[in-house]
């Protein structure tokens, strides 16, 4: 059964999300964890660049890595149960899973594709709550180092705003390392320019209803044994309770053995 959250902070977060299209949740993660995550990422970044180069797309995805926790396992700590969970559960009115998650960085003066005005969900489907983007600030995000520009209310508009209108009305989502910016997948936004001396890192887990196809098959990527050994919360979030069977033998199951569990919506 869904545990309906009546907590005041959950209600106020959801209200701001529906009124403005975004909300900042402060202090979700300890700053020390943010530093650990960046340091582990620095150790493994070249692995991503090597694959991107091998596939001839390195110049298209500069400073962006995708499905990063498959290699940088400390990032899985970011998906464990925390104060975002009741907000996400209330937003989706039930269970949700990870759709995609990657790290991007903006170097001082650096250019990345997320600096173009865009929205994260390409198909515009109106008011249904199918997706939500959570932007984890690994470093403090300021107007100086490129805090995200967000055009409040633009989640209702299918047309991309022109640059002049966008930058005239958009606000900056500033926050501290460990804060999380929740925003509607339809909102028009972009990363800012980094005029500081230090690289700014963010991780953007994207969550969805469990029936939406993940951008990487996380349960297969991590393997069945991982699903048995991790926490029940992580198992749910990675999608182990919303699997697609391949054979009829897998499909016909008693309730507890179903690949796609009946509580997944
Ligand atoms: Fe984005």
PDB file of C-alpha atoms and ligand atoms in Angstrom:
ATOM      1  CA  UNK A   1       0.000   0.000   0.000  1.00  0.00           C
ATOM      2  CA  UNK A   2       1.143   3.473  -0.796  1.00  0.00           C
ATOM      3  CA  UNK A   3       2.083   5.494   2.207  1.00  0.00           C
ATOM      4  CA  UNK A   4       0.497   8.878   1.570  1.00  0.00           C
ATOM      5  CA  UNK A   5       2.710  11.638   2.845  1.00  0.00           C
ATOM      6  CA  UNK A   6       0.944  14.349   4.790  1.00  0.00           C
ATOM      7  CA  UNK A   7       4.128  15.865   6.026  1.00  0.00           C
ATOM      8  CA  UNK A   8       4.065  19.667   5.719  1.00  0.00           C
ATOM      9  CA  UNK A   9       7.491  19.888   4.082  1.00  0.00           C
ATOM     10  CA  UNK A  10       6.404  17.343   1.461  1.00  0.00           C
ATOM     11  CA  UNK A  11       3.246  19.307   0.770  1.00  0.00           C
ATOM     12  CA  UNK A  12       5.062  22.600   0.458  1.00  0.00           C
ATOM     13  CA  UNK A  13       7.729  21.105  -1.848  1.00  0.00           C
ATOM     14  CA  UNK A  14       5.024  19.682  -4.102  1.00  0.00           C
ATOM     15  CA  UNK A  15       3.129  22.958  -4.079  1.00  0.00           C
ATOM     16  CA  UNK A  16       6.185  24.910  -5.240  1.00  0.00           C
ATOM     17  CA  UNK A  17       6.913  22.243  -7.826  1.00  0.00           C
ATOM     18  CA  UNK A  18       3.425  22.549  -9.293  1.00  0.00           C
ATOM     19  CA  UNK A  19       3.306  26.365  -9.074  1.00  0.00           C
ATOM     20  CA  UNK A  20       6.792  27.171 -10.370  1.00  0.00           C
ATOM     21  CA  UNK A  21       7.974  23.934 -11.979  1.00  0.00           C
ATOM     22  CA  UNK A  22      10.977  23.627  -9.645  1.00  0.00           C
ATOM     23  CA  UNK A  23      11.897  23.472  -5.964  1.00  0.00           C
ATOM     24  CA  UNK A  24      15.219  23.368  -4.082  1.00  0.00           C
ATOM     25  CA  UNK A  25      15.508  20.778  -1.306  1.00  0.00           C
ATOM     26  CA  UNK A  26      18.411  21.814   0.931  1.00  0.00           C
ATOM     27  CA  UNK A  27      20.850  19.510   2.721  1.00  0.00           C
ATOM     28  CA  UNK A  28      19.821  16.177   1.215  1.00  0.00           C
ATOM     29  CA  UNK A  29      23.398  14.845   1.283  1.00  0.00           C
ATOM     30  CA  UNK A  30      26.397  15.516   3.525  1.00  0.00           C
ATOM     31  CA  UNK A  31      29.102  17.612   1.877  1.00  0.00           C
ATOM     32  CA  UNK A  32      31.690  14.894   2.577  1.00  0.00           C
ATOM     33  CA  UNK A  33      29.794  12.441   0.377  1.00  0.00           C
ATOM     34  CA  UNK A  34      29.766  15.006  -2.430  1.00  0.00           C
ATOM     35  CA  UNK A  35      33.558  15.209  -2.246  1.00  0.00           C
ATOM     36  CA  UNK A  36      33.905  11.396  -2.205  1.00  0.00           C
ATOM     37  CA  UNK A  37      31.692  11.099  -5.259  1.00  0.00           C
ATOM     38  CA  UNK A  38      33.698  13.688  -7.220  1.00  0.00           C
ATOM     39  CA  UNK A  39      36.978  12.052  -6.274  1.00  0.00           C
ATOM     40  CA  UNK A  40      35.808   8.579  -7.351  1.00  0.00           C
ATOM     41  CA  UNK A  41      34.496  10.063 -10.583  1.00  0.00           C
ATOM     42  CA  UNK A  42      37.858  11.695 -11.309  1.00  0.00           C
ATOM     43  CA  UNK A  43      39.491   8.263 -10.956  1.00  0.00           C
ATOM     44  CA  UNK A  44      37.164   6.701 -13.544  1.00  0.00           C
ATOM     45  CA  UNK A  45      36.337   9.534 -15.934  1.00  0.00           C
ATOM     46  CA  UNK A  46      38.803   8.344 -18.553  1.00  0.00           C
ATOM     47  CA  UNK A  47      36.901   5.031 -18.866  1.00  0.00           C
ATOM     48  CA  UNK A  48      33.875   6.972 -20.159  1.00  0.00           C
ATOM     49  CA  UNK A  49      35.955   9.158 -22.466  1.00  0.00           C
ATOM     50  CA  UNK A  50      37.633   6.057 -23.947  1.00  0.00           C
ATOM     51  CA  UNK A  51      34.264   4.465 -24.806  1.00  0.00           C
ATOM     52  CA  UNK A  52      32.920   7.772 -26.209  1.00  0.00           C
ATOM     53  CA  UNK A  53      36.052   8.095 -28.377  1.00  0.00           C
ATOM     54  CA  UNK A  54      35.853   4.485 -29.562  1.00  0.00           C
ATOM     55  CA  UNK A  55      32.272   5.126 -30.690  1.00  0.00           C
ATOM     56  CA  UNK A  56      33.181   8.400 -32.425  1.00  0.00           C
ATOM     57  CA  UNK A  57      30.955  10.631 -30.277  1.00  0.00           C
ATOM     58  CA  UNK A  58      33.466  12.132 -27.833  1.00  0.00           C
ATOM     59  CA  UNK A  59      33.135  15.624 -29.346  1.00  0.00           C
ATOM     60  CA  UNK A  60      29.344  15.556 -28.870  1.00  0.00           C
ATOM     61  CA  UNK A  61      29.327  14.702 -25.181  1.00  0.00           C
ATOM     62  CA  UNK A  62      32.214  16.727 -23.821  1.00  0.00           C
ATOM     63  CA  UNK A  63      32.232  16.718 -20.003  1.00  0.00           C
ATOM     64  CA  UNK A  64      29.081  14.598 -19.781  1.00  0.00           C
ATOM     65  CA  UNK A  65      29.017  10.987 -18.610  1.00  0.00           C
ATOM     66  CA  UNK A  66      25.939   8.803 -18.597  1.00  0.00           C
ATOM     67  CA  UNK A  67      24.795   5.960 -16.341  1.00  0.00           C
ATOM     68  CA  UNK A  68      27.833   6.856 -14.278  1.00  0.00           C
ATOM     69  CA  UNK A  69      26.999   4.637 -11.214  1.00  0.00           C
ATOM     70  CA  UNK A  70      27.537   1.507 -13.313  1.00  0.00           C
ATOM     71  CA  UNK A  71      31.238   2.271 -12.885  1.00  0.00           C
ATOM     72  CA  UNK A  72      31.347   4.800 -10.050  1.00  0.00           C
ATOM     73  CA  UNK A  73      29.600   2.715  -7.408  1.00  0.00           C
ATOM     74  CA  UNK A  74      29.749   5.347  -4.646  1.00  0.00           C
ATOM     75  CA  UNK A  75      27.071   7.205  -6.598  1.00  0.00           C
ATOM     76  CA  UNK A  76      24.624   4.464  -5.620  1.00  0.00           C
ATOM     77  CA  UNK A  77      24.657   6.013  -2.136  1.00  0.00           C
ATOM     78  CA  UNK A  78      22.854   8.974  -3.688  1.00  0.00           C
ATOM     79  CA  UNK A  79      19.934   6.683  -4.542  1.00  0.00           C
ATOM     80  CA  UNK A  80      19.528   5.206  -1.073  1.00  0.00           C
ATOM     81  CA  UNK A  81      16.573   6.229   1.081  1.00  0.00           C
ATOM     82  CA  UNK A  82      16.764   9.939   1.968  1.00  0.00           C
ATOM     83  CA  UNK A  83      14.493  12.936   2.499  1.00  0.00           C
ATOM     84  CA  UNK A  84      13.658  13.147  -1.210  1.00  0.00           C
ATOM     85  CA  UNK A  85      11.889   9.799  -1.098  1.00  0.00           C
ATOM     86  CA  UNK A  86       8.581  10.939   0.492  1.00  0.00           C
ATOM     87  CA  UNK A  87       8.444  13.850  -1.957  1.00  0.00           C
ATOM     88  CA  UNK A  88       9.048  11.613  -4.976  1.00  0.00           C
ATOM     89  CA  UNK A  89       6.603   8.998  -3.735  1.00  0.00           C
ATOM     90  CA  UNK A  90       3.933  11.656  -3.244  1.00  0.00           C
ATOM     91  CA  UNK A  91       4.705  13.215  -6.658  1.00  0.00           C
ATOM     92  CA  UNK A  92       4.286   9.872  -8.427  1.00  0.00           C
ATOM     93  CA  UNK A  93       1.460   8.815  -6.108  1.00  0.00           C
ATOM     94  CA  UNK A  94       3.264   5.505  -5.678  1.00  0.00           C
ATOM     95  CA  UNK A  95       6.359   3.651  -6.821  1.00  0.00           C
ATOM     96  CA  UNK A  96       9.005   5.089  -9.096  1.00  0.00           C
ATOM     97  CA  UNK A  97      12.277   3.964 -10.670  1.00  0.00           C
ATOM     98  CA  UNK A  98      15.496   5.463 -11.974  1.00  0.00           C
ATOM     99  CA  UNK A  99      15.246   6.254 -15.670  1.00  0.00           C
ATOM    100  CA  UNK A 100      18.759   7.618 -16.169  1.00  0.00           C
ATOM    101  CA  UNK A 101      21.552   9.201 -14.148  1.00  0.00           C
ATOM    102  CA  UNK A 102      24.774  10.893 -15.200  1.00  0.00           C
ATOM    103  CA  UNK A 103      27.369  13.408 -14.134  1.00  0.00           C
ATOM    104  CA  UNK A 104      28.152  16.602 -15.980  1.00  0.00           C
ATOM    105  CA  UNK A 105      30.741  19.168 -15.258  1.00  0.00           C
ATOM    106  CA  UNK A 106      31.274  22.694 -16.386  1.00  0.00           C
ATOM    107  CA  UNK A 107      34.854  23.837 -16.368  1.00  0.00           C
ATOM    108  CA  UNK A 108      35.775  27.474 -15.959  1.00  0.00           C
ATOM    109  CA  UNK A 109      34.887  29.019 -19.318  1.00  0.00           C
ATOM    110  CA  UNK A 110      33.892  25.598 -20.634  1.00  0.00           C
ATOM    111  CA  UNK A 111      31.086  24.967 -23.114  1.00  0.00           C
ATOM    112  CA  UNK A 112      28.662  22.046 -22.775  1.00  0.00           C
ATOM    113  CA  UNK A 113      25.542  21.112 -24.689  1.00  0.00           C
ATOM    114  CA  UNK A 114      23.325  21.607 -21.635  1.00  0.00           C
ATOM    115  CA  UNK A 115      23.975  25.350 -21.898  1.00  0.00           C
ATOM    116  CA  UNK A 116      21.517  25.460 -24.805  1.00  0.00           C
ATOM    117  CA  UNK A 117      17.916  26.159 -23.734  1.00  0.00           C
ATOM    118  CA  UNK A 118      16.231  22.760 -23.623  1.00  0.00           C
ATOM    119  CA  UNK A 119      13.863  20.537 -21.707  1.00  0.00           C
ATOM    120  CA  UNK A 120      14.724  17.044 -20.578  1.00  0.00           C
ATOM    121  CA  UNK A 121      11.619  15.200 -21.746  1.00  0.00           C
ATOM    122  CA  UNK A 122      11.307  15.398 -25.521  1.00  0.00           C
ATOM    123  CA  UNK A 123       7.682  14.303 -25.839  1.00  0.00           C
ATOM    124  CA  UNK A 124       5.291  16.825 -24.412  1.00  0.00           C
ATOM    125  CA  UNK A 125       2.386  15.051 -22.780  1.00  0.00           C
ATOM    126  CA  UNK A 126       0.639  17.626 -20.617  1.00  0.00           C
ATOM    127  CA  UNK A 127      -0.045  17.375 -16.937  1.00  0.00           C
ATOM    128  CA  UNK A 128       0.577  13.707 -16.233  1.00  0.00           C
ATOM    129  CA  UNK A 129       3.212  13.064 -13.615  1.00  0.00           C
ATOM    130  CA  UNK A 130       5.403  10.535 -15.370  1.00  0.00           C
ATOM    131  CA  UNK A 131       8.874  12.002 -14.877  1.00  0.00           C
ATOM    132  CA  UNK A 132      10.873  14.179 -12.563  1.00  0.00           C
ATOM    133  CA  UNK A 133      14.423  15.461 -12.771  1.00  0.00           C
ATOM    134  CA  UNK A 134      16.541  15.745  -9.633  1.00  0.00           C
ATOM    135  CA  UNK A 135      19.724  17.767  -9.963  1.00  0.00           C
ATOM    136  CA  UNK A 136      22.240  16.990  -7.226  1.00  0.00           C
ATOM    137  CA  UNK A 137      24.699  19.806  -6.588  1.00  0.00           C
ATOM    138  CA  UNK A 138      28.085  18.241  -5.894  1.00  0.00           C
ATOM    139  CA  UNK A 139      29.594  21.722  -5.536  1.00  0.00           C
ATOM    140  CA  UNK A 140      27.942  24.946  -4.441  1.00  0.00           C
ATOM    141  CA  UNK A 141      26.003  26.325  -7.432  1.00  0.00           C
ATOM    142  CA  UNK A 142      26.156  30.073  -7.822  1.00  0.00           C
ATOM    143  CA  UNK A 143      25.422  32.619 -10.532  1.00  0.00           C
ATOM    144  CA  UNK A 144      29.193  32.915 -10.903  1.00  0.00           C
ATOM    145  CA  UNK A 145      29.904  29.235 -11.563  1.00  0.00           C
ATOM    146  CA  UNK A 146      26.905  28.497 -13.762  1.00  0.00           C
ATOM    147  CA  UNK A 147      23.814  27.764 -11.611  1.00  0.00           C
ATOM    148  CA  UNK A 148      20.964  26.449 -13.787  1.00  0.00           C
ATOM    149  CA  UNK A 149      18.640  28.964 -15.464  1.00  0.00           C
ATOM    150  CA  UNK A 150      14.971  27.960 -15.092  1.00  0.00           C
ATOM    151  CA  UNK A 151      11.979  29.594 -16.753  1.00  0.00           C
ATOM    152  CA  UNK A 152       9.208  29.257 -14.172  1.00  0.00           C
ATOM    153  CA  UNK A 153       5.868  28.127 -15.546  1.00  0.00           C
ATOM    154  CA  UNK A 154       7.354  27.158 -18.929  1.00  0.00           C
ATOM    155  CA  UNK A 155       6.589  23.497 -18.209  1.00  0.00           C
ATOM    156  CA  UNK A 156       3.108  24.212 -19.566  1.00  0.00           C
ATOM    157  CA  UNK A 157       4.381  25.473 -22.871  1.00  0.00           C
ATOM    158  CA  UNK A 158       5.208  23.056 -25.685  1.00  0.00           C
ATOM    159  CA  UNK A 159       7.092  25.733 -27.673  1.00  0.00           C
ATOM    160  CA  UNK A 160      10.704  26.575 -26.907  1.00  0.00           C
ATOM    161  CA  UNK A 161      11.003  30.197 -25.729  1.00  0.00           C
ATOM    162  CA  UNK A 162      13.330  32.447 -27.724  1.00  0.00           C
ATOM    163  CA  UNK A 163      16.608  33.379 -26.045  1.00  0.00           C
ATOM    164  CA  UNK A 164      15.658  36.962 -25.345  1.00  0.00           C
ATOM    165  CA  UNK A 165      12.415  36.027 -23.541  1.00  0.00           C
ATOM    166  CA  UNK A 166      14.119  33.146 -21.753  1.00  0.00           C
ATOM    167  CA  UNK A 167      17.051  35.087 -20.293  1.00  0.00           C
ATOM    168  CA  UNK A 168      14.844  38.072 -19.461  1.00  0.00           C
ATOM    169  CA  UNK A 169      12.481  36.012 -17.292  1.00  0.00           C
ATOM    170  CA  UNK A 170      14.432  32.918 -16.197  1.00  0.00           C
ATOM    171  CA  UNK A 171      15.675  32.620 -12.597  1.00  0.00           C
ATOM    172  CA  UNK A 172      18.903  31.059 -11.310  1.00  0.00           C
ATOM    173  CA  UNK A 173      18.653  27.943  -9.124  1.00  0.00           C
ATOM    174  CA  UNK A 174      21.464  28.527  -6.658  1.00  0.00           C
ATOM    175  CA  UNK A 175      22.282  26.114  -3.850  1.00  0.00           C
ATOM    176  CA  UNK A 176      24.915  24.475  -1.673  1.00  0.00           C
ATOM    177  CA  UNK A 177      26.813  21.234  -2.213  1.00  0.00           C
ATOM    178  CA  UNK A 178      24.422  18.460  -1.133  1.00  0.00           C
ATOM    179  CA  UNK A 179      21.260  20.370  -2.092  1.00  0.00           C
ATOM    180  CA  UNK A 180      18.933  18.949  -4.733  1.00  0.00           C
ATOM    181  CA  UNK A 181      16.963  20.863  -7.316  1.00  0.00           C
ATOM    182  CA  UNK A 182      13.757  19.057  -8.305  1.00  0.00           C
ATOM    183  CA  UNK A 183      12.238  20.127 -11.557  1.00  0.00           C
ATOM    184  CA  UNK A 184       9.519  19.208 -13.956  1.00  0.00           C
ATOM    185  CA  UNK A 185      10.872  17.322 -16.983  1.00  0.00           C
ATOM    186  CA  UNK A 186       8.979  19.751 -19.246  1.00  0.00           C
ATOM    187  CA  UNK A 187      10.444  22.981 -17.908  1.00  0.00           C
ATOM    188  CA  UNK A 188      12.686  24.973 -20.259  1.00  0.00           C
ATOM    189  CA  UNK A 189      16.093  25.457 -18.658  1.00  0.00           C
ATOM    190  CA  UNK A 190      19.816  25.532 -19.318  1.00  0.00           C
ATOM    191  CA  UNK A 191      23.114  25.469 -17.490  1.00  0.00           C
ATOM    192  CA  UNK A 192      24.834  28.800 -16.989  1.00  0.00           C
ATOM    193  CA  UNK A 193      28.381  29.798 -17.847  1.00  0.00           C
ATOM    194  CA  UNK A 194      31.130  29.126 -15.362  1.00  0.00           C
ATOM    195  CA  UNK A 195      33.020  32.361 -14.675  1.00  0.00           C
ATOM    196  CA  UNK A 196      34.717  31.022 -11.544  1.00  0.00           C
ATOM    197  CA  UNK A 197      38.135  29.365 -11.279  1.00  0.00           C
ATOM    198  CA  UNK A 198      36.744  25.923 -10.340  1.00  0.00           C
ATOM    199  CA  UNK A 199      34.873  23.188 -12.195  1.00  0.00           C
ATOM    200  CA  UNK A 200      31.220  22.758 -11.169  1.00  0.00           C
ATOM    201  CA  UNK A 201      29.875  19.175 -11.003  1.00  0.00           C
ATOM    202  CA  UNK A 202      26.260  18.028 -10.973  1.00  0.00           C
ATOM    203  CA  UNK A 203      24.544  14.639 -11.116  1.00  0.00           C
ATOM    204  CA  UNK A 204      21.077  14.433 -12.574  1.00  0.00           C
ATOM    205  CA  UNK A 205      19.078  11.341 -11.623  1.00  0.00           C
ATOM    206  CA  UNK A 206      15.871  11.258 -13.582  1.00  0.00           C
ATOM    207  CA  UNK A 207      13.001   9.262 -12.087  1.00  0.00           C
ATOM    208  CA  UNK A 208       9.872   7.932 -13.756  1.00  0.00           C
ATOM    209  CA  UNK A 209       6.859   5.748 -13.234  1.00  0.00           C
ATOM    210  CA  UNK A 210       8.017   2.114 -13.335  1.00  0.00           C
ATOM    211  CA  UNK A 211       6.314   1.332 -16.662  1.00  0.00           C
ATOM    212  CA  UNK A 212       8.518   3.753 -18.603  1.00  0.00           C
ATOM    213  CA  UNK A 213      11.515   2.113 -20.269  1.00  0.00           C
ATOM    214  CA  UNK A 214      14.838   2.896 -18.584  1.00  0.00           C
ATOM    215  CA  UNK A 215      17.572   4.474 -20.715  1.00  0.00           C
ATOM    216  CA  UNK A 216      19.919   1.728 -19.551  1.00  0.00           C
ATOM    217  CA  UNK A 217      18.622  -1.605 -18.297  1.00  0.00           C
ATOM    218  CA  UNK A 218      19.990  -1.105 -14.776  1.00  0.00           C
ATOM    219  CA  UNK A 219      18.901  -4.495 -13.357  1.00  0.00           C
ATOM    220  CA  UNK A 220      20.802  -6.227 -16.164  1.00  0.00           C
ATOM    221  CA  UNK A 221      23.737  -3.821 -15.945  1.00  0.00           C
ATOM    222  CA  UNK A 222      24.170  -4.505 -12.217  1.00  0.00           C
ATOM    223  CA  UNK A 223      23.125  -8.157 -12.501  1.00  0.00           C
ATOM    224  CA  UNK A 224      20.644 -10.344 -10.580  1.00  0.00           C
ATOM    225  CA  UNK A 225      22.968 -10.964  -7.618  1.00  0.00           C
ATOM    226  CA  UNK A 226      23.253  -7.235  -6.949  1.00  0.00           C
ATOM    227  CA  UNK A 227      19.460  -7.007  -6.726  1.00  0.00           C
ATOM    228  CA  UNK A 228      19.446  -9.721  -4.065  1.00  0.00           C
ATOM    229  CA  UNK A 229      22.167  -8.147  -1.941  1.00  0.00           C
ATOM    230  CA  UNK A 230      21.270  -4.418  -2.069  1.00  0.00           C
ATOM    231  CA  UNK A 231      18.686  -2.654   0.114  1.00  0.00           C
ATOM    232  CA  UNK A 232      14.979  -3.058  -0.667  1.00  0.00           C
ATOM    233  CA  UNK A 233      14.863   0.660  -1.496  1.00  0.00           C
ATOM    234  CA  UNK A 234      17.734   0.504  -3.994  1.00  0.00           C
ATOM    235  CA  UNK A 235      16.268  -2.665  -5.506  1.00  0.00           C
ATOM    236  CA  UNK A 236      13.030  -0.785  -6.177  1.00  0.00           C
ATOM    237  CA  UNK A 237      14.722   2.358  -7.493  1.00  0.00           C
ATOM    238  CA  UNK A 238      17.031   0.476  -9.865  1.00  0.00           C
ATOM    239  CA  UNK A 239      14.014  -1.260 -11.376  1.00  0.00           C
ATOM    240  CA  UNK A 240      14.351  -4.835 -10.118  1.00  0.00           C
ATOM    241  CA  UNK A 241      10.619  -4.878  -9.316  1.00  0.00           C
ATOM    242  CA  UNK A 242       9.642  -3.726 -12.806  1.00  0.00           C
ATOM    243  CA  UNK A 243      11.457  -6.185 -15.074  1.00  0.00           C
ATOM    244  CA  UNK A 244      10.319  -7.304 -18.503  1.00  0.00           C
ATOM    245  CA  UNK A 245      10.234 -11.080 -18.843  1.00  0.00           C
ATOM    246  CA  UNK A 246      11.739 -12.624 -21.981  1.00  0.00           C
ATOM    247  CA  UNK A 247      10.088 -16.064 -22.045  1.00  0.00           C
ATOM    248  CA  UNK A 248       6.603 -17.357 -21.281  1.00  0.00           C
ATOM    249  CA  UNK A 249       8.172 -19.409 -18.535  1.00  0.00           C
ATOM    250  CA  UNK A 250       9.362 -16.168 -16.927  1.00  0.00           C
ATOM    251  CA  UNK A 251       6.046 -14.426 -17.573  1.00  0.00           C
ATOM    252  CA  UNK A 252       3.737 -16.960 -15.888  1.00  0.00           C
ATOM    253  CA  UNK A 253       4.532 -16.611 -12.209  1.00  0.00           C
ATOM    254  CA  UNK A 254       2.937 -16.575  -8.800  1.00  0.00           C
ATOM    255  CA  UNK A 255       2.531 -12.983  -7.532  1.00  0.00           C
ATOM    256  CA  UNK A 256       5.705 -12.886  -5.427  1.00  0.00           C
ATOM    257  CA  UNK A 257       7.812 -14.071  -8.366  1.00  0.00           C
ATOM    258  CA  UNK A 258       6.390 -11.738 -11.002  1.00  0.00           C
ATOM    259  CA  UNK A 259       8.985  -9.872 -13.078  1.00  0.00           C
ATOM    260  CA  UNK A 260       6.771  -6.772 -13.102  1.00  0.00           C
ATOM    261  CA  UNK A 261       5.319  -6.583  -9.613  1.00  0.00           C
ATOM    262  CA  UNK A 262       1.646  -5.703  -9.232  1.00  0.00           C
ATOM    263  CA  UNK A 263       2.361  -2.619  -7.072  1.00  0.00           C
ATOM    264  CA  UNK A 264       4.385  -0.831  -9.777  1.00  0.00           C
ATOM    265  CA  UNK A 265       1.474   1.011 -11.348  1.00  0.00           C
TER     266      UNK A 265
HETATM  267 FE1  LIG B   1      18.592  19.473 -18.694  1.00  0.00          FE
END
